[in-house]
Amino acid sequence: MKTYLFFFFLLLPAVFISAQESKLTESVKIKSAVLNEDINVAVYLPAGYETSNRNYPVLYLLHGLGDDQTGWVQFGDVQQIADKQISSGEAVPMIIVMPDAKRTFYVNNYDGSYKYEDFFIKELIPYIEKNYRARTEKEFRAVSGLSMGGYGSLLYSMHHPDLFTACYAMSAAVFTDDEIIKMDDDTFNDVFGFSGLFGKNKGKDRICKYYNENSILYLAANMPDGQKDKVRFYVDCGDDDFLFRGNSALHVMMREKNIPHEYRVKQGGHEWPYWRNALHEALKFVSQSFHR
């Protein structure tokens, strides 16, 4: 009996540690009535989720153009970074949700044939809050992302300021009107797929009503005074990033319109080493909001 008890107590710490490890699932399938298809979502659960009864804040972490729900998992080291930040106390324990958005830029396209934003707001968020122990108050819901996902995080926080407490945009795909007008057709139509999202216009006609409704610079310029302090914004872009003009213009616009925000230009380009470093800051930033 003493021998069995010895091995029981020897194994107990290992069992406890295993139960306290974080969990990451790469492909939770959500059946979408809005999109009429299944959408894959990666979900990170913090250490202790399986053994506790508490509810957790949620960060929606959005991928860039050409990636899917596994981008932040495979290239962004999201599990390792989140584990480290949470265990050190720099970030609070949180659920991190990473949906596959294909090449949608997270918008409803202009002809209504693929309404990704509607899926995200009307189906994804309710699914997470029904199936996971997620805090449902605005104060415990944040959004972040890189490139296309940085644009999406800004779009959602500006379209739905009553849903998100914080937005951390990395290398956001924000373009000035002049850049959109002068963009060659191949880049506009094929590289970014903007013609399928905002309409098959050319030149100045690209800056149409529907485009402005989804333009980060237009939304910032026309943000109502009562909305300006509803979301904490952090805009982060590398000094060698090709998207520096749009991000710089957004900072200037937010300054001129008195929209509170953090703006940082750091060394680096449009690349994963930059975004992995930025994720550390993003987790700390949204945690400050979750603590509020």
PDB file of C-alpha atoms in Angstrom:
ATOM      1  CA  MET A   1       0.000   0.000   0.000  1.00  0.00           C
ATOM      2  CA  LYS A   2       2.801   2.410   0.861  1.00  0.00           C
ATOM      3  CA  THR A   3       4.362   1.789  -2.557  1.00  0.00           C
ATOM      4  CA  TYR A   4       1.084   2.626  -4.354  1.00  0.00           C
ATOM      5  CA  LEU A   5       0.652   5.782  -2.285  1.00  0.00           C
ATOM      6  CA  PHE A   6       4.206   6.820  -3.093  1.00  0.00           C
ATOM      7  CA  PHE A   7       3.595   6.578  -6.841  1.00  0.00           C
ATOM      8  CA  PHE A   8       0.213   8.303  -6.510  1.00  0.00           C
ATOM      9  CA  PHE A   9       1.735  11.357  -4.858  1.00  0.00           C
ATOM     10  CA  LEU A  10       4.650  11.250  -7.284  1.00  0.00           C
ATOM     11  CA  LEU A  11       2.295  11.476 -10.251  1.00  0.00           C
ATOM     12  CA  LEU A  12      -0.053  14.040  -8.689  1.00  0.00           C
ATOM     13  CA  PRO A  13       2.049  17.132  -9.573  1.00  0.00           C
ATOM     14  CA  ALA A  14       2.327  15.980 -13.202  1.00  0.00           C
ATOM     15  CA  VAL A  15      -1.453  15.529 -13.416  1.00  0.00           C
ATOM     16  CA  PHE A  16      -2.008  18.953 -11.842  1.00  0.00           C
ATOM     17  CA  ILE A  17       0.426  20.639 -14.240  1.00  0.00           C
ATOM     18  CA  SER A  18      -1.210  18.941 -17.244  1.00  0.00           C
ATOM     19  CA  ALA A  19      -4.639  20.157 -16.135  1.00  0.00           C
ATOM     20  CA  GLN A  20      -3.272  23.677 -15.854  1.00  0.00           C
ATOM     21  CA  GLU A  21      -1.816  23.814 -19.378  1.00  0.00           C
ATOM     22  CA  SER A  22      -3.368  26.018 -22.036  1.00  0.00           C
ATOM     23  CA  LYS A  23      -5.286  24.412 -24.872  1.00  0.00           C
ATOM     24  CA  LEU A  24      -5.392  25.419 -28.524  1.00  0.00           C
ATOM     25  CA  THR A  25      -7.793  23.951 -31.075  1.00  0.00           C
ATOM     26  CA  GLU A  26      -7.023  24.874 -34.696  1.00  0.00           C
ATOM     27  CA  SER A  27     -10.296  24.072 -36.432  1.00  0.00           C
ATOM     28  CA  VAL A  28     -13.551  24.471 -34.556  1.00  0.00           C
ATOM     29  CA  LYS A  29     -16.243  24.382 -37.258  1.00  0.00           C
ATOM     30  CA  ILE A  30     -19.061  26.881 -36.999  1.00  0.00           C
ATOM     31  CA  LYS A  31     -22.074  26.364 -39.261  1.00  0.00           C
ATOM     32  CA  SER A  32     -22.962  29.764 -40.668  1.00  0.00           C
ATOM     33  CA  ALA A  33     -26.470  30.451 -41.928  1.00  0.00           C
ATOM     34  CA  VAL A  34     -25.328  33.911 -43.050  1.00  0.00           C
ATOM     35  CA  LEU A  35     -22.530  32.548 -45.269  1.00  0.00           C
ATOM     36  CA  ASN A  36     -24.173  29.189 -45.995  1.00  0.00           C
ATOM     37  CA  GLU A  37     -21.010  27.260 -45.158  1.00  0.00           C
ATOM     38  CA  ASP A  38     -18.860  26.081 -42.281  1.00  0.00           C
ATOM     39  CA  ILE A  39     -16.217  28.510 -41.006  1.00  0.00           C
ATOM     40  CA  ASN A  40     -13.084  27.237 -39.269  1.00  0.00           C
ATOM     41  CA  VAL A  41     -12.035  28.981 -36.066  1.00  0.00           C
ATOM     42  CA  ALA A  42      -8.944  28.462 -33.923  1.00  0.00           C
ATOM     43  CA  VAL A  43      -9.541  28.896 -30.190  1.00  0.00           C
ATOM     44  CA  TYR A  44      -6.960  29.367 -27.435  1.00  0.00           C
ATOM     45  CA  LEU A  45      -8.041  28.558 -23.876  1.00  0.00           C
ATOM     46  CA  PRO A  46      -5.742  29.718 -21.065  1.00  0.00           C
ATOM     47  CA  ALA A  47      -4.180  27.458 -18.478  1.00  0.00           C
ATOM     48  CA  GLY A  48      -6.714  26.643 -15.800  1.00  0.00           C
ATOM     49  CA  TYR A  49      -9.743  26.942 -18.063  1.00  0.00           C
ATOM     50  CA  GLU A  50     -10.484  23.217 -17.866  1.00  0.00           C
ATOM     51  CA  THR A  51     -10.388  23.121 -14.064  1.00  0.00           C
ATOM     52  CA  SER A  52     -11.978  26.444 -13.116  1.00  0.00           C
ATOM     53  CA  ASN A  53     -15.536  27.751 -13.160  1.00  0.00           C
ATOM     54  CA  ARG A  54     -14.668  31.344 -13.975  1.00  0.00           C
ATOM     55  CA  ASN A  55     -15.662  33.238 -17.122  1.00  0.00           C
ATOM     56  CA  TYR A  56     -12.923  34.821 -19.227  1.00  0.00           C
ATOM     57  CA  PRO A  57     -12.495  37.950 -21.355  1.00  0.00           C
ATOM     58  CA  VAL A  58     -12.163  37.355 -25.088  1.00  0.00           C
ATOM     59  CA  LEU A  59      -9.710  38.688 -27.653  1.00  0.00           C
ATOM     60  CA  TYR A  60     -10.683  38.253 -31.305  1.00  0.00           C
ATOM     61  CA  LEU A  61      -7.355  38.013 -33.140  1.00  0.00           C
ATOM     62  CA  LEU A  62      -7.612  38.464 -36.917  1.00  0.00           C
ATOM     63  CA  HIS A  63      -5.276  37.093 -39.584  1.00  0.00           C
ATOM     64  CA  GLY A  64      -3.871  38.806 -42.664  1.00  0.00           C
ATOM     65  CA  LEU A  65      -4.458  38.388 -46.394  1.00  0.00           C
ATOM     66  CA  GLY A  66      -3.456  34.946 -47.630  1.00  0.00           C
ATOM     67  CA  ASP A  67      -3.646  33.276 -44.219  1.00  0.00           C
ATOM     68  CA  ASP A  68      -6.483  31.502 -42.444  1.00  0.00           C
ATOM     69  CA  GLN A  69      -7.384  30.678 -38.851  1.00  0.00           C
ATOM     70  CA  THR A  70      -4.042  28.910 -38.416  1.00  0.00           C
ATOM     71  CA  GLY A  71      -1.898  31.951 -39.298  1.00  0.00           C
ATOM     72  CA  TRP A  72      -1.480  33.185 -35.745  1.00  0.00           C
ATOM     73  CA  VAL A  73      -1.051  29.599 -34.550  1.00  0.00           C
ATOM     74  CA  GLN A  74       1.611  28.442 -37.004  1.00  0.00           C
ATOM     75  CA  PHE A  75       3.535  31.648 -37.670  1.00  0.00           C
ATOM     76  CA  GLY A  76       2.523  33.952 -34.831  1.00  0.00           C
ATOM     77  CA  ASP A  77       3.362  31.656 -31.911  1.00  0.00           C
ATOM     78  CA  VAL A  78       0.148  32.774 -30.262  1.00  0.00           C
ATOM     79  CA  GLN A  79       0.011  29.937 -27.724  1.00  0.00           C
ATOM     80  CA  GLN A  80       3.599  30.346 -26.566  1.00  0.00           C
ATOM     81  CA  ILE A  81       3.354  34.144 -26.378  1.00  0.00           C
ATOM     82  CA  ALA A  82      -0.002  34.126 -24.584  1.00  0.00           C
ATOM     83  CA  ASP A  83       1.208  31.476 -22.123  1.00  0.00           C
ATOM     84  CA  LYS A  84       4.294  33.544 -21.336  1.00  0.00           C
ATOM     85  CA  GLN A  85       2.428  36.847 -20.973  1.00  0.00           C
ATOM     86  CA  ILE A  86      -0.266  35.331 -18.773  1.00  0.00           C
ATOM     87  CA  SER A  87       2.112  33.371 -16.551  1.00  0.00           C
ATOM     88  CA  SER A  88       4.257  36.483 -16.015  1.00  0.00           C
ATOM     89  CA  GLY A  89       1.212  38.570 -15.100  1.00  0.00           C
ATOM     90  CA  GLU A  90       1.678  40.974 -18.012  1.00  0.00           C
ATOM     91  CA  ALA A  91      -1.593  39.759 -19.505  1.00  0.00           C
ATOM     92  CA  VAL A  92      -4.738  38.458 -17.860  1.00  0.00           C
ATOM     93  CA  PRO A  93      -6.021  34.952 -18.631  1.00  0.00           C
ATOM     94  CA  MET A  94      -8.202  35.259 -21.723  1.00  0.00           C
ATOM     95  CA  ILE A  95      -9.806  33.284 -24.509  1.00  0.00           C
ATOM     96  CA  ILE A  96      -8.330  34.093 -27.928  1.00  0.00           C
ATOM     97  CA  VAL A  97     -10.514  33.482 -30.986  1.00  0.00           C
ATOM     98  CA  MET A  98      -8.991  33.374 -34.489  1.00  0.00           C
ATOM     99  CA  PRO A  99     -11.559  32.906 -37.297  1.00  0.00           C
ATOM    100  CA  ASP A 100     -10.859  32.118 -40.945  1.00  0.00           C
ATOM    101  CA  ALA A 101     -11.867  35.173 -42.980  1.00  0.00           C
ATOM    102  CA  LYS A 102     -10.390  34.071 -46.322  1.00  0.00           C
ATOM    103  CA  ARG A 103      -9.755  37.226 -48.431  1.00  0.00           C
ATOM    104  CA  THR A 104     -12.819  39.147 -47.268  1.00  0.00           C
ATOM    105  CA  PHE A 105     -11.098  42.009 -45.435  1.00  0.00           C
ATOM    106  CA  TYR A 106     -13.754  41.186 -42.813  1.00  0.00           C
ATOM    107  CA  VAL A 107     -16.413  43.224 -44.666  1.00  0.00           C
ATOM    108  CA  ASN A 108     -19.809  42.557 -46.168  1.00  0.00           C
ATOM    109  CA  ASN A 109     -19.111  42.857 -49.884  1.00  0.00           C
ATOM    110  CA  TYR A 110     -20.877  45.522 -51.902  1.00  0.00           C
ATOM    111  CA  ASP A 111     -23.402  43.261 -53.651  1.00  0.00           C
ATOM    112  CA  GLY A 112     -24.375  41.399 -50.492  1.00  0.00           C
ATOM    113  CA  SER A 113     -23.296  38.014 -51.824  1.00  0.00           C
ATOM    114  CA  TYR A 114     -20.883  37.325 -48.937  1.00  0.00           C
ATOM    115  CA  LYS A 115     -21.597  39.091 -45.655  1.00  0.00           C
ATOM    116  CA  TYR A 116     -18.603  38.255 -43.494  1.00  0.00           C
ATOM    117  CA  GLU A 117     -19.119  41.135 -41.068  1.00  0.00           C
ATOM    118  CA  ASP A 118     -22.665  39.945 -40.417  1.00  0.00           C
ATOM    119  CA  PHE A 119     -21.339  36.446 -39.730  1.00  0.00           C
ATOM    120  CA  PHE A 120     -18.749  37.794 -37.290  1.00  0.00           C
ATOM    121  CA  ILE A 121     -21.136  40.003 -35.325  1.00  0.00           C
ATOM    122  CA  LYS A 122     -24.346  37.962 -35.511  1.00  0.00           C
ATOM    123  CA  GLU A 123     -23.018  34.397 -35.423  1.00  0.00           C
ATOM    124  CA  LEU A 124     -19.367  34.130 -34.330  1.00  0.00           C
ATOM    125  CA  ILE A 125     -19.539  36.252 -31.179  1.00  0.00           C
ATOM    126  CA  PRO A 126     -22.806  34.622 -29.995  1.00  0.00           C
ATOM    127  CA  TYR A 127     -21.350  31.156 -30.717  1.00  0.00           C
ATOM    128  CA  ILE A 128     -18.259  31.837 -28.614  1.00  0.00           C
ATOM    129  CA  GLU A 129     -20.295  33.266 -25.772  1.00  0.00           C
ATOM    130  CA  LYS A 130     -22.681  30.294 -25.824  1.00  0.00           C
ATOM    131  CA  ASN A 131     -20.108  27.515 -26.112  1.00  0.00           C
ATOM    132  CA  TYR A 132     -17.255  28.868 -23.979  1.00  0.00           C
ATOM    133  CA  ARG A 133     -17.144  30.478 -20.554  1.00  0.00           C
ATOM    134  CA  ALA A 134     -16.735  33.951 -22.014  1.00  0.00           C
ATOM    135  CA  ARG A 135     -17.556  37.242 -20.363  1.00  0.00           C
ATOM    136  CA  THR A 136     -20.351  38.814 -22.391  1.00  0.00           C
ATOM    137  CA  GLU A 137     -19.955  42.443 -21.350  1.00  0.00           C
ATOM    138  CA  LYS A 138     -18.336  44.913 -23.757  1.00  0.00           C
ATOM    139  CA  GLU A 139     -15.639  45.632 -21.155  1.00  0.00           C
ATOM    140  CA  PHE A 140     -14.316  42.109 -21.612  1.00  0.00           C
ATOM    141  CA  ARG A 141     -14.291  41.896 -25.417  1.00  0.00           C
ATOM    142  CA  ALA A 142     -11.400  43.193 -27.575  1.00  0.00           C
ATOM    143  CA  VAL A 143     -10.226  42.877 -31.171  1.00  0.00           C
ATOM    144  CA  SER A 144      -6.789  42.889 -32.767  1.00  0.00           C
ATOM    145  CA  GLY A 145      -5.157  41.774 -35.987  1.00  0.00           C
ATOM    146  CA  LEU A 146      -2.405  42.214 -38.542  1.00  0.00           C
ATOM    147  CA  SER A 147      -2.561  43.764 -42.030  1.00  0.00           C
ATOM    148  CA  MET A 148      -5.988  42.754 -43.418  1.00  0.00           C
ATOM    149  CA  GLY A 149      -6.805  41.788 -39.831  1.00  0.00           C
ATOM    150  CA  GLY A 150      -5.565  45.156 -38.573  1.00  0.00           C
ATOM    151  CA  TYR A 151      -8.016  46.785 -40.966  1.00  0.00           C
ATOM    152  CA  GLY A 152     -10.744  44.405 -39.775  1.00  0.00           C
ATOM    153  CA  SER A 153     -10.073  45.204 -36.125  1.00  0.00           C
ATOM    154  CA  LEU A 154     -10.356  48.936 -36.794  1.00  0.00           C
ATOM    155  CA  LEU A 155     -13.467  48.431 -38.925  1.00  0.00           C
ATOM    156  CA  TYR A 156     -15.300  46.414 -36.293  1.00  0.00           C
ATOM    157  CA  SER A 157     -14.372  48.715 -33.433  1.00  0.00           C
ATOM    158  CA  MET A 158     -15.563  51.726 -35.444  1.00  0.00           C
ATOM    159  CA  HIS A 159     -18.713  50.062 -36.800  1.00  0.00           C
ATOM    160  CA  HIS A 160     -19.563  48.466 -33.441  1.00  0.00           C
ATOM    161  CA  PRO A 161     -18.106  50.617 -30.635  1.00  0.00           C
ATOM    162  CA  ASP A 162     -20.653  49.209 -28.185  1.00  0.00           C
ATOM    163  CA  LEU A 163     -19.226  45.700 -28.640  1.00  0.00           C
ATOM    164  CA  PHE A 164     -15.489  46.205 -28.087  1.00  0.00           C
ATOM    165  CA  THR A 165     -13.518  47.851 -25.309  1.00  0.00           C
ATOM    166  CA  ALA A 166     -10.129  47.875 -27.074  1.00  0.00           C
ATOM    167  CA  CYS A 167      -8.613  47.604 -30.537  1.00  0.00           C
ATOM    168  CA  TYR A 168      -4.946  46.900 -31.279  1.00  0.00           C
ATOM    169  CA  ALA A 169      -4.232  47.265 -35.022  1.00  0.00           C
ATOM    170  CA  MET A 170      -0.894  45.950 -36.334  1.00  0.00           C
ATOM    171  CA  SER A 171       0.319  47.070 -39.764  1.00  0.00           C
ATOM    172  CA  ALA A 172      -3.300  47.759 -40.661  1.00  0.00           C
ATOM    173  CA  ALA A 173      -4.238  47.644 -44.355  1.00  0.00           C
ATOM    174  CA  VAL A 174      -5.347  51.266 -44.374  1.00  0.00           C
ATOM    175  CA  PHE A 175      -4.915  53.175 -47.642  1.00  0.00           C
ATOM    176  CA  THR A 176      -5.296  56.852 -48.361  1.00  0.00           C
ATOM    177  CA  ASP A 177      -7.872  57.823 -50.988  1.00  0.00           C
ATOM    178  CA  ASP A 178      -5.034  58.886 -53.250  1.00  0.00           C
ATOM    179  CA  GLU A 179      -3.449  55.432 -53.001  1.00  0.00           C
ATOM    180  CA  ILE A 180      -6.765  53.766 -53.879  1.00  0.00           C
ATOM    181  CA  ILE A 181      -7.370  56.097 -56.825  1.00  0.00           C
ATOM    182  CA  LYS A 182      -3.894  55.562 -58.262  1.00  0.00           C
ATOM    183  CA  MET A 183      -3.683  51.814 -57.568  1.00  0.00           C
ATOM    184  CA  ASP A 184      -3.229  49.862 -60.799  1.00  0.00           C
ATOM    185  CA  ASP A 185      -6.068  47.561 -61.819  1.00  0.00           C
ATOM    186  CA  ASP A 186      -4.128  44.339 -61.267  1.00  0.00           C
ATOM    187  CA  THR A 187      -3.316  45.285 -57.673  1.00  0.00           C
ATOM    188  CA  PHE A 188      -6.814  46.612 -56.950  1.00  0.00           C
ATOM    189  CA  ASN A 189      -8.651  43.712 -58.576  1.00  0.00           C
ATOM    190  CA  ASP A 190      -6.389  40.705 -58.095  1.00  0.00           C
ATOM    191  CA  VAL A 191      -3.809  41.300 -55.349  1.00  0.00           C
ATOM    192  CA  PHE A 192      -6.219  42.814 -52.820  1.00  0.00           C
ATOM    193  CA  GLY A 193      -9.515  41.774 -54.410  1.00  0.00           C
ATOM    194  CA  PHE A 194     -11.046  45.181 -53.748  1.00  0.00           C
ATOM    195  CA  SER A 195     -13.263  45.096 -56.853  1.00  0.00           C
ATOM    196  CA  GLY A 196     -15.141  42.137 -55.392  1.00  0.00           C
ATOM    197  CA  LEU A 197     -15.502  43.902 -52.044  1.00  0.00           C
ATOM    198  CA  PHE A 198     -16.219  47.528 -52.905  1.00  0.00           C
ATOM    199  CA  GLY A 199     -17.240  47.520 -56.573  1.00  0.00           C
ATOM    200  CA  LYS A 200     -15.664  47.341 -60.015  1.00  0.00           C
ATOM    201  CA  ASN A 201     -14.875  51.038 -60.322  1.00  0.00           C
ATOM    202  CA  LYS A 202     -11.786  52.800 -61.592  1.00  0.00           C
ATOM    203  CA  GLY A 203      -9.865  55.899 -60.569  1.00  0.00           C
ATOM    204  CA  LYS A 204     -11.795  58.458 -58.547  1.00  0.00           C
ATOM    205  CA  ASP A 205     -14.995  56.437 -58.878  1.00  0.00           C
ATOM    206  CA  ARG A 206     -13.508  53.893 -56.473  1.00  0.00           C
ATOM    207  CA  ILE A 207     -14.117  56.360 -53.636  1.00  0.00           C
ATOM    208  CA  CYS A 208     -17.832  55.661 -53.692  1.00  0.00           C
ATOM    209  CA  LYS A 209     -20.434  55.663 -50.924  1.00  0.00           C
ATOM    210  CA  TYR A 210     -19.964  51.991 -50.114  1.00  0.00           C
ATOM    211  CA  TYR A 211     -16.193  52.315 -50.033  1.00  0.00           C
ATOM    212  CA  ASN A 212     -16.436  55.242 -47.600  1.00  0.00           C
ATOM    213  CA  GLU A 213     -18.763  53.266 -45.350  1.00  0.00           C
ATOM    214  CA  ASN A 214     -15.879  50.821 -44.926  1.00  0.00           C
ATOM    215  CA  SER A 215     -12.971  53.261 -45.132  1.00  0.00           C
ATOM    216  CA  ILE A 216     -11.084  53.558 -41.849  1.00  0.00           C
ATOM    217  CA  LEU A 217      -9.955  57.100 -42.654  1.00  0.00           C
ATOM    218  CA  TYR A 218     -13.501  58.168 -43.557  1.00  0.00           C
ATOM    219  CA  LEU A 219     -14.931  56.553 -40.421  1.00  0.00           C
ATOM    220  CA  ALA A 220     -12.322  58.289 -38.256  1.00  0.00           C
ATOM    221  CA  ALA A 221     -12.922  61.642 -39.949  1.00  0.00           C
ATOM    222  CA  ASN A 222     -16.669  61.371 -39.365  1.00  0.00           C
ATOM    223  CA  MET A 223     -16.711  59.706 -35.957  1.00  0.00           C
ATOM    224  CA  PRO A 224     -19.411  61.257 -33.720  1.00  0.00           C
ATOM    225  CA  ASP A 225     -18.099  62.978 -30.611  1.00  0.00           C
ATOM    226  CA  GLY A 226     -20.023  60.588 -28.374  1.00  0.00           C
ATOM    227  CA  GLN A 227     -18.179  57.609 -29.865  1.00  0.00           C
ATOM    228  CA  LYS A 228     -14.611  58.867 -29.554  1.00  0.00           C
ATOM    229  CA  ASP A 229     -13.898  57.512 -26.082  1.00  0.00           C
ATOM    230  CA  LYS A 230     -15.839  54.265 -26.349  1.00  0.00           C
ATOM    231  CA  VAL A 231     -12.925  52.165 -27.623  1.00  0.00           C
ATOM    232  CA  ARG A 232      -9.244  52.298 -26.641  1.00  0.00           C
ATOM    233  CA  PHE A 233      -7.198  52.333 -29.848  1.00  0.00           C
ATOM    234  CA  TYR A 234      -3.587  51.321 -30.428  1.00  0.00           C
ATOM    235  CA  VAL A 235      -2.163  51.712 -33.969  1.00  0.00           C
ATOM    236  CA  ASP A 236       1.193  50.009 -34.570  1.00  0.00           C
ATOM    237  CA  CYS A 237       3.177  49.980 -37.836  1.00  0.00           C
ATOM    238  CA  GLY A 238       6.774  49.268 -38.810  1.00  0.00           C
ATOM    239  CA  ASP A 239       9.024  51.998 -40.215  1.00  0.00           C
ATOM    240  CA  ASP A 240       9.764  49.836 -43.289  1.00  0.00           C
ATOM    241  CA  ASP A 241       6.168  48.718 -43.841  1.00  0.00           C
ATOM    242  CA  PHE A 242       4.609  49.521 -47.233  1.00  0.00           C
ATOM    243  CA  LEU A 243       1.419  50.487 -45.384  1.00  0.00           C
ATOM    244  CA  PHE A 244       3.088  53.362 -43.518  1.00  0.00           C
ATOM    245  CA  ARG A 245       1.172  56.077 -45.409  1.00  0.00           C
ATOM    246  CA  GLY A 246      -2.275  54.874 -44.426  1.00  0.00           C
ATOM    247  CA  ASN A 247      -1.293  54.236 -40.814  1.00  0.00           C
ATOM    248  CA  SER A 248       0.410  57.628 -40.548  1.00  0.00           C
ATOM    249  CA  ALA A 249      -2.624  59.318 -42.112  1.00  0.00           C
ATOM    250  CA  LEU A 250      -4.882  57.555 -39.610  1.00  0.00           C
ATOM    251  CA  HIS A 251      -2.776  58.833 -36.722  1.00  0.00           C
ATOM    252  CA  VAL A 252      -2.933  62.389 -38.074  1.00  0.00           C
ATOM    253  CA  MET A 253      -6.685  62.121 -38.628  1.00  0.00           C
ATOM    254  CA  MET A 254      -7.281  60.775 -35.127  1.00  0.00           C
ATOM    255  CA  ARG A 255      -5.174  63.567 -33.654  1.00  0.00           C
ATOM    256  CA  GLU A 256      -7.067  66.214 -35.616  1.00  0.00           C
ATOM    257  CA  LYS A 257     -10.428  64.738 -34.616  1.00  0.00           C
ATOM    258  CA  ASN A 258      -9.390  64.318 -30.960  1.00  0.00           C
ATOM    259  CA  ILE A 259      -9.852  60.542 -30.960  1.00  0.00           C
ATOM    260  CA  PRO A 260      -7.795  59.147 -28.058  1.00  0.00           C
ATOM    261  CA  HIS A 261      -5.292  56.549 -29.228  1.00  0.00           C
ATOM    262  CA  GLU A 262      -1.764  55.213 -28.964  1.00  0.00           C
ATOM    263  CA  TYR A 263       0.385  55.341 -32.106  1.00  0.00           C
ATOM    264  CA  ARG A 264       3.770  53.681 -32.432  1.00  0.00           C
ATOM    265  CA  VAL A 265       6.215  53.339 -35.294  1.00  0.00           C
ATOM    266  CA  LYS A 266       8.772  50.644 -34.554  1.00  0.00           C
ATOM    267  CA  GLN A 267      11.660  49.153 -36.446  1.00  0.00           C
ATOM    268  CA  GLY A 268      10.554  46.511 -38.905  1.00  0.00           C
ATOM    269  CA  GLY A 269       8.569  45.704 -41.996  1.00  0.00           C
ATOM    270  CA  HIS A 270       5.483  43.798 -43.054  1.00  0.00           C
ATOM    271  CA  GLU A 271       6.623  40.500 -41.575  1.00  0.00           C
ATOM    272  CA  TRP A 272       6.002  37.912 -38.881  1.00  0.00           C
ATOM    273  CA  PRO A 273       8.933  38.844 -36.619  1.00  0.00           C
ATOM    274  CA  TYR A 274       7.346  42.293 -36.281  1.00  0.00           C
ATOM    275  CA  TRP A 275       3.872  40.921 -35.538  1.00  0.00           C
ATOM    276  CA  ARG A 276       5.106  38.370 -33.021  1.00  0.00           C
ATOM    277  CA  ASN A 277       6.759  41.193 -31.105  1.00  0.00           C
ATOM    278  CA  ALA A 278       3.641  43.321 -31.445  1.00  0.00           C
ATOM    279  CA  LEU A 279       1.472  40.544 -30.037  1.00  0.00           C
ATOM    280  CA  HIS A 280       3.243  40.883 -26.681  1.00  0.00           C
ATOM    281  CA  GLU A 281       2.197  44.534 -26.525  1.00  0.00           C
ATOM    282  CA  ALA A 282      -1.289  43.780 -27.820  1.00  0.00           C
ATOM    283  CA  LEU A 283      -1.976  41.289 -25.031  1.00  0.00           C
ATOM    284  CA  LYS A 284      -0.783  43.775 -22.416  1.00  0.00           C
ATOM    285  CA  PHE A 285      -2.847  46.582 -23.971  1.00  0.00           C
ATOM    286  CA  VAL A 286      -6.133  44.692 -24.075  1.00  0.00           C
ATOM    287  CA  SER A 287      -5.485  43.335 -20.580  1.00  0.00           C
ATOM    288  CA  GLN A 288      -5.386  46.898 -19.282  1.00  0.00           C
ATOM    289  CA  SER A 289      -8.914  47.331 -20.650  1.00  0.00           C
ATOM    290  CA  PHE A 290     -10.064  44.016 -19.194  1.00  0.00           C
ATOM    291  CA  HIS A 291      -8.757  45.161 -15.793  1.00  0.00           C
ATOM    292  CA  ARG A 292     -10.712  48.404 -15.981  1.00  0.00           C
TER     293      ARG A 292
END
